Structures are given as C-alpha cells and as structure tokens.
Tab-separated table of C-alpha atoms in Angstrom:
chain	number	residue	atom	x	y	z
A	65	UNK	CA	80.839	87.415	98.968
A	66	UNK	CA	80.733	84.078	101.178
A	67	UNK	CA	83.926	85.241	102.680
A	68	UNK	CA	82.854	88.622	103.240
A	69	UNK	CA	79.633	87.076	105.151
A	70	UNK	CA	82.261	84.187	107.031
A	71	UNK	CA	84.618	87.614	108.049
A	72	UNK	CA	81.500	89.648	109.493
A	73	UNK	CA	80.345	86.678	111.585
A	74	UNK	CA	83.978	86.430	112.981
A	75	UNK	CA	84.139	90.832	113.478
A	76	UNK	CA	80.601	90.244	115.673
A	77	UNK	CA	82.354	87.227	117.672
A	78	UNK	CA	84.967	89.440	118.332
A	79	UNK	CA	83.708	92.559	119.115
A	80	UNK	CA	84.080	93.769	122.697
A	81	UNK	CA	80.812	93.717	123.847
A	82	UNK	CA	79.890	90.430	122.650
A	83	UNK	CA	83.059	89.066	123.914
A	84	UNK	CA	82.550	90.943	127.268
A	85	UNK	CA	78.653	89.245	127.337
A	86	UNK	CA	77.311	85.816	128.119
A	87	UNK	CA	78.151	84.903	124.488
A	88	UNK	CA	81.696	85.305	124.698
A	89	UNK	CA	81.458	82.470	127.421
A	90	UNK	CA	79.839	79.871	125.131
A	91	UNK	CA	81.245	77.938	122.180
A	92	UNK	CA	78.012	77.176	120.487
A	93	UNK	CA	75.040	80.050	120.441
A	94	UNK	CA	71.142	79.100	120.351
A	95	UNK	CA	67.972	80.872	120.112
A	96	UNK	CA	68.387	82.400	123.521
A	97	UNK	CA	71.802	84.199	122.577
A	98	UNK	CA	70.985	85.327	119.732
A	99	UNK	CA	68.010	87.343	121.352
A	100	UNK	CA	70.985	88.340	123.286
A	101	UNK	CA	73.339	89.370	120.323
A	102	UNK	CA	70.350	91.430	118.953
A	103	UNK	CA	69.972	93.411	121.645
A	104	UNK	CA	73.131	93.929	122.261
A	105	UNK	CA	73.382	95.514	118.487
A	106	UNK	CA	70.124	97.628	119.079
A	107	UNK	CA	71.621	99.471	122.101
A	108	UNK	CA	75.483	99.931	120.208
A	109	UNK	CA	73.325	101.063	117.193
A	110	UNK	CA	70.904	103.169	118.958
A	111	UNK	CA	73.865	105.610	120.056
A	112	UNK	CA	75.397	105.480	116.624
A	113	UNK	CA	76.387	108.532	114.483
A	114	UNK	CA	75.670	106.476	111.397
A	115	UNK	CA	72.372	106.417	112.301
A	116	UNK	CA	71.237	109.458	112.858
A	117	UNK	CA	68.965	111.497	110.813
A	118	UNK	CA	67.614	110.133	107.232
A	119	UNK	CA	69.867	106.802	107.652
A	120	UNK	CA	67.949	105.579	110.368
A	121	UNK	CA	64.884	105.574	109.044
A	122	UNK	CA	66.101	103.853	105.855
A	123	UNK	CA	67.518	101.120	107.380
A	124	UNK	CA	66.454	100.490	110.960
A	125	UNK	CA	68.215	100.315	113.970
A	126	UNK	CA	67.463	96.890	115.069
A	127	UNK	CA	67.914	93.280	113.890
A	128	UNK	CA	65.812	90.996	115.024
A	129	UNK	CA	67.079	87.263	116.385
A	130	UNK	CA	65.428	85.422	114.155
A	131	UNK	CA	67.686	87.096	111.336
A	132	UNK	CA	70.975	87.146	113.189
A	133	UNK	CA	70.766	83.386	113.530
A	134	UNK	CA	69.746	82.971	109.852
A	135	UNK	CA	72.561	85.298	109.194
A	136	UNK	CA	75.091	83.090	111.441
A	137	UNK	CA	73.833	79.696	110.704
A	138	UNK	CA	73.141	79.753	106.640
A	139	UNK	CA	75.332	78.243	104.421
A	140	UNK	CA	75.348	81.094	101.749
A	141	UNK	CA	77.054	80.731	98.212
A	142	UNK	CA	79.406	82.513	96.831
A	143	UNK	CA	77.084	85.052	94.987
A	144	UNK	CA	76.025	88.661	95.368
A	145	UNK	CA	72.622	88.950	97.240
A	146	UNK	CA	70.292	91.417	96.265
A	147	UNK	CA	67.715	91.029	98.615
A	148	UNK	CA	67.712	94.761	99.666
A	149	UNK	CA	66.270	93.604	103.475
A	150	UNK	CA	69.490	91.235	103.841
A	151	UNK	CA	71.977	94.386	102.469
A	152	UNK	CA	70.405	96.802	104.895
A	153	UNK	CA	71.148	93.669	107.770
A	154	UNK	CA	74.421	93.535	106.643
A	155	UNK	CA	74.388	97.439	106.656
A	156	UNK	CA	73.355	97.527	110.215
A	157	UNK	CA	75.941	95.055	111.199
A	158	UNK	CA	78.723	96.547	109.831
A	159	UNK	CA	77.915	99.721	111.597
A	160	UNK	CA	78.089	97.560	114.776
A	161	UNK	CA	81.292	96.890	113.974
A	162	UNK	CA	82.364	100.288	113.529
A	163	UNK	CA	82.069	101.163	109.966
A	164	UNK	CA	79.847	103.207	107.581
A	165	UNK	CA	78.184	100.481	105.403
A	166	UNK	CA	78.895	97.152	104.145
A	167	UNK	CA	80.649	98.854	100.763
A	168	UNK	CA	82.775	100.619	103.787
A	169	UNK	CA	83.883	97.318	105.693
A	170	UNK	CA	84.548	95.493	102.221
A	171	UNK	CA	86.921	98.026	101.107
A	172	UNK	CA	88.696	97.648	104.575
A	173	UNK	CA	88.587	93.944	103.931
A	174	UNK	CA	89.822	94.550	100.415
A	175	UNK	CA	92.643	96.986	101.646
A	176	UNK	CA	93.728	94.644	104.675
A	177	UNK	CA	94.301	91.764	102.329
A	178	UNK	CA	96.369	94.280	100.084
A	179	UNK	CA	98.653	94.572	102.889
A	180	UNK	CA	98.703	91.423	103.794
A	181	UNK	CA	100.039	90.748	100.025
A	182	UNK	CA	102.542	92.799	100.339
A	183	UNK	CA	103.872	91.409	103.096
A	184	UNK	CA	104.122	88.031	102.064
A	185	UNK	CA	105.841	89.807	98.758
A	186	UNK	CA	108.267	91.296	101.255
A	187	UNK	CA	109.064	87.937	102.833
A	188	UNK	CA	110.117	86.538	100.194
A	189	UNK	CA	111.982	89.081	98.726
A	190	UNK	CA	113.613	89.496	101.900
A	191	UNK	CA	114.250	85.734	101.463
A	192	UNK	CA	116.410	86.724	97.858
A	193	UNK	CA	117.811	89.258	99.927
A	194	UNK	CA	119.572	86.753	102.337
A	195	UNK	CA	120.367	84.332	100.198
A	196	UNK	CA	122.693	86.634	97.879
A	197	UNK	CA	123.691	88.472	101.379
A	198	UNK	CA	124.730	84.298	102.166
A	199	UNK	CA	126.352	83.789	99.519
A	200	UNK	CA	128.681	86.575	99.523
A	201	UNK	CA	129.706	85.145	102.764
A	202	UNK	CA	129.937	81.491	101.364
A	203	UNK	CA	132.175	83.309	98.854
A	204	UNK	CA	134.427	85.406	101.191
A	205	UNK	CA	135.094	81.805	102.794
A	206	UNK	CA	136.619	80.020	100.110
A	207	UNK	CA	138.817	78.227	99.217
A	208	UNK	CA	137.077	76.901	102.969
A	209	UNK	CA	134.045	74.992	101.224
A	210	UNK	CA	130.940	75.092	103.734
A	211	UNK	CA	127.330	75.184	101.707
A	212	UNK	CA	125.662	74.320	105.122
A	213	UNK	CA	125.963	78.236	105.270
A	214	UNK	CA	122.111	77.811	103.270
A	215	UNK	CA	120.680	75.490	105.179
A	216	UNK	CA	118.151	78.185	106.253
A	217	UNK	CA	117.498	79.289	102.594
A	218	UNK	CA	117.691	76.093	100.691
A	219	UNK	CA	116.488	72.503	100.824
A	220	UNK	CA	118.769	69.986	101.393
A	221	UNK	CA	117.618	68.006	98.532
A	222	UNK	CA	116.955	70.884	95.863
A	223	UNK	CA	118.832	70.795	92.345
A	224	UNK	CA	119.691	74.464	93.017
A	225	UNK	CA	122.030	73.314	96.326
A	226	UNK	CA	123.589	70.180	94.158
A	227	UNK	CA	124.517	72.772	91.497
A	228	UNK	CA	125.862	75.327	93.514
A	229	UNK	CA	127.569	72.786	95.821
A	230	UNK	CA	129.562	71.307	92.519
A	231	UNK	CA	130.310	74.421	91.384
A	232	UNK	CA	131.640	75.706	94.342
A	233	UNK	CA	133.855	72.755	95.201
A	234	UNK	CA	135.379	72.882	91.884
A	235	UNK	CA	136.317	76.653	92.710
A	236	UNK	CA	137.767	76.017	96.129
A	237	UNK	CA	139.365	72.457	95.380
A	238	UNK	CA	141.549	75.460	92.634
A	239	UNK	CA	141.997	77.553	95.555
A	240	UNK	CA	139.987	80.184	94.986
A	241	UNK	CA	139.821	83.368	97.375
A	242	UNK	CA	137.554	86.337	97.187
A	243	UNK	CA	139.179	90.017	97.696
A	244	UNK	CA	137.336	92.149	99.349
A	245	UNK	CA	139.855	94.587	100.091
A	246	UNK	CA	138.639	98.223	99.812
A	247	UNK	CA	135.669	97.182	98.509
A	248	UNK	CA	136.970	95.047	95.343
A	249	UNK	CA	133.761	92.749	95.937
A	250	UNK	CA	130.964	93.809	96.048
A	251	UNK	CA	126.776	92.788	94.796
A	252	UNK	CA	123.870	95.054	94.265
A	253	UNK	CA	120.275	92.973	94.132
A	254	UNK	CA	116.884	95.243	93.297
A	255	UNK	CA	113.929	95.284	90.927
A	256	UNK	CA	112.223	92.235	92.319
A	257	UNK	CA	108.735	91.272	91.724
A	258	UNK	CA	106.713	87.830	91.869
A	259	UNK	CA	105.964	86.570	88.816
A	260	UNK	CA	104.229	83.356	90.270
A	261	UNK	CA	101.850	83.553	93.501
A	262	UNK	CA	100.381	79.601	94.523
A	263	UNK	CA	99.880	78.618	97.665
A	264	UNK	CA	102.601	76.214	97.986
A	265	UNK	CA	105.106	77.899	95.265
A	266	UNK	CA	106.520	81.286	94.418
A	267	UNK	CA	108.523	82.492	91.258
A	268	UNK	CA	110.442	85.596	92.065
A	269	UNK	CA	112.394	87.950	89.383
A	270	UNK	CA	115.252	90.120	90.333
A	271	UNK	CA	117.991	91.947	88.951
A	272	UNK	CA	121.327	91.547	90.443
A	273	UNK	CA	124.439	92.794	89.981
A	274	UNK	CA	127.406	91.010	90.992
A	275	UNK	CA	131.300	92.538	90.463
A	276	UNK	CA	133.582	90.043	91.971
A	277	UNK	CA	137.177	89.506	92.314
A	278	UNK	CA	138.943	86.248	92.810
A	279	UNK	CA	142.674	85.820	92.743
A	280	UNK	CA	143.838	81.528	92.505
A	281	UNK	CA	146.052	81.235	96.212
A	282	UNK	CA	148.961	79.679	94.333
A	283	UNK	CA	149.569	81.651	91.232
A	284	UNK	CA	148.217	84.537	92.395
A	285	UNK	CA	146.268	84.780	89.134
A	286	UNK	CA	142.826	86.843	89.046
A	287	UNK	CA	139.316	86.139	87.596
A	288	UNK	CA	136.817	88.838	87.396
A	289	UNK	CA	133.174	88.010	87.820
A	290	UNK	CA	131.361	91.774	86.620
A	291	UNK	CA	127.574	91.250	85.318
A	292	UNK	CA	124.610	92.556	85.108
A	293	UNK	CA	121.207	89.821	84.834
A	294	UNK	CA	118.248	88.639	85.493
A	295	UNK	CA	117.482	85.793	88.078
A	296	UNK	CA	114.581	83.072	88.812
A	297	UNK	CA	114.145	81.936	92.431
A	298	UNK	CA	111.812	79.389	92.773
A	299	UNK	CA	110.495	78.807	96.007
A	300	UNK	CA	108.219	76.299	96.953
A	301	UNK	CA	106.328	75.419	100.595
A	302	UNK	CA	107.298	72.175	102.009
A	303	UNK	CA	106.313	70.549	105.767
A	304	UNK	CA	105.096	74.079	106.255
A	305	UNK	CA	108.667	75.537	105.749
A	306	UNK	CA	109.410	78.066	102.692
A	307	UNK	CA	113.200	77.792	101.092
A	308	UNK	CA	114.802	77.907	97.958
A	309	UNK	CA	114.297	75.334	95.602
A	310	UNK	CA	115.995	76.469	92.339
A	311	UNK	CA	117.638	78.958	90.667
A	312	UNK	CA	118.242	79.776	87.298
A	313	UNK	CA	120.898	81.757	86.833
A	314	UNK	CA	122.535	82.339	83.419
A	315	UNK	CA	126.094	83.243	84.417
A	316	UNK	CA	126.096	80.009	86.702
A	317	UNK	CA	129.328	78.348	86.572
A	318	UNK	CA	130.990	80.342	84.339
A	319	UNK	CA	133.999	80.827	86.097
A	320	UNK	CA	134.710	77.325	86.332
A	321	UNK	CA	134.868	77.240	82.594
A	322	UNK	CA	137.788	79.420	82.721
A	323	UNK	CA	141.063	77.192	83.189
C-alpha cells in the first residue's frame, strides 16, 4: 500500500486546482497550505456526485488540515491500514481526484501498470523483431561482411556478436550469397513471451522460422537453411541502454559445418 499512499500524494500535487492555487507555486507546503489544500478538497467535494445522498453522510465531505499533513508527511509502511477514519480519508481523497473510492483508484493504478507492462513487453519484442529483420539484411549482404549493421541491437562486447561475427566471416570469406529472388528467402518470427522480467535483464522466447537459400559465388553450389525452433534472447540494461547480449540459438553455425 505505501506506493498506493506515495501515488495519491503525487494525483493531489497534480491536480488542477491545486496546481492552479498558491500551492502549486511552492516546493515545500506547511501548516498554512495545507489549511489551503483542505479547503480546496471541501469545495471540489461539496459539488461531487459521489457524495450525494447516503455516501455523504458515511464518510464526510471534508478533511481537515491537520490530517492532510499527517497524510502527506508520514512515513507509512508497507501494510494495509485498517483504521476505518484513515480509509474513509483516503476515500474522500480519491474522490477529489476523480474516482469512486480508494478500491476504484487502486484498480486504475493496478490497470495502468498492466499497460505499462505490456509495453515494455512490446519493446522488447519489437527489439527481437529488428534484430531478425537486421539480420536478414546482414545476410542479403554477403559475401560483403559488415556486423556493424547491429550496433543498435547488440553490444559491442557481447559473446552473442563474437559468435555471430565468426560465423559469419567464415560464410562470406566461402563466398556466400543469399537469393532472394521471388521470394526464395524468406523468415517468419512469432510466439514470443518473456520468460525473465529484472530490472536490468530480460529473457525473451520466440519461435522463428527461417527458410534460407544460399548458393557459394564460385561453384554455384546451394545450401538450404529450412527450420523451425525455439530461440533465447537475453537482454540485459547497461549505461541505461537495452541491447542484445546473447543468443542461444540451436541451429547456430550449422551451415558452416557443411564443407
């Protein structure tokens, strides 16, 4: 709940007649603004439709100073409080802000930081997305050999680049081309999920399919690349910056076994 209670103070510092007030002019409140803040609250409450009828009776429509500074300047632990007086504050303030209750505004809270999930889940998926997008590219290059083409995906120093910067060489140093013709080459990438969620490291899961075709420049010989499989991505947060750090791949390198 301590975050709920930290969130609510921020909702009152930002509502719009607070902000609009004396108190959205000072960095630091005292007694005198938080008589201020609580009648500002009476009046926004006083016209409320959550308040009228049985509900206002049963909670109030005022908060009184002395509580709002409690409120704002208490330390409180991360536990439930059951005081019923300090749930029908909370109450009150959350119809300030423009919901029905407190259950109301932590479901919102709740629902918000569902969202917010999935769009750091869609980051980095987009982030699997581009890389296999990049290296299709880095593959329609060859036997041209540029792996700066992941600087934007990858660390520098990750084993993942080392690996894939071997491998690749080998296949280009053999002349290796990609046909794309018609549509020979081509890569599918879906099902992917997190399977690892830390604040400075991600595991992501996909399924990728990849049917390639690459003919050798001078003999004009082919090698088919046509699977199915499951890959890691590990990512991992470093100065701030999310990329790539390994891979693991179980078809990696495989055509460089073939002679």
């Amino acid at each position: 709940m301590k975050t709920i209670y930290n969130s609510i103070r921020e909702e009152i510092t930002k509502h719009s007649k607070v902000k609009n007030s004396v108190l959205g002019k000072v960095s630091e409140w005292k007694r005198s603004h938080y008589i201020i803040l609580s009648e500002i609250i009476k009046d926004e409450l006083s016209g409320s439709e959550e308040l009228k009828g049985g509900k206002k009776f049963e909670v109030g429509n005022t908060i009184s100073h002395v509580t709002l500074q409690r409120f704002f300047e208490n330390d409180y632990q991360d536990k439930t409080h059951n005081d019923l007086r300090f749930l029908k504050t909370l109450d009150k303030i959350c119809i300030f802000l423009g919901f029905k209750d407190l259950n109301s505004y932590i479901r919102f809270i709740r629902e918000k930081k569902q969202d917010n999930q999935s769009e750091e889940e869609e980051f980095f998926s987009k982030m699997v997305h581009d890389y296999c997008s990049t290296a299709f590219e880095f593959y329609k290059k060859f036997p041209e050999h540029n792996p700066e083409i992941f600087k934007d995906l990858v660390f520098d120093d990750s084993p993942f680049l080392e690996r894939a910067t071997q491998f690749s060489k080998e296949l280009c140093d053999r002349k290796f081309e990609l046909i794309t013709k018609n549509n020979r080459s081509n890569f599918e990438v879906f099902d992917i999920h997190m399977v690892t969620d830390e604040p400075d490291k991600k595991i992501l899961e996909s399924q990728e399919f990849w049917n390639l075709l690459f003919k050798v420049g001078e003999t004009g010989e082919e090698h088919f690349v046509n699977q199915l499989n499951t890959q890691i991505y590990f990512i991992r947060k470093i100065d701030n910056t999310w990329k790539i750090w390994d891979n693991y791949n179980p078809e990696a390198g495989r055509l460089n076994t073939k002679k």
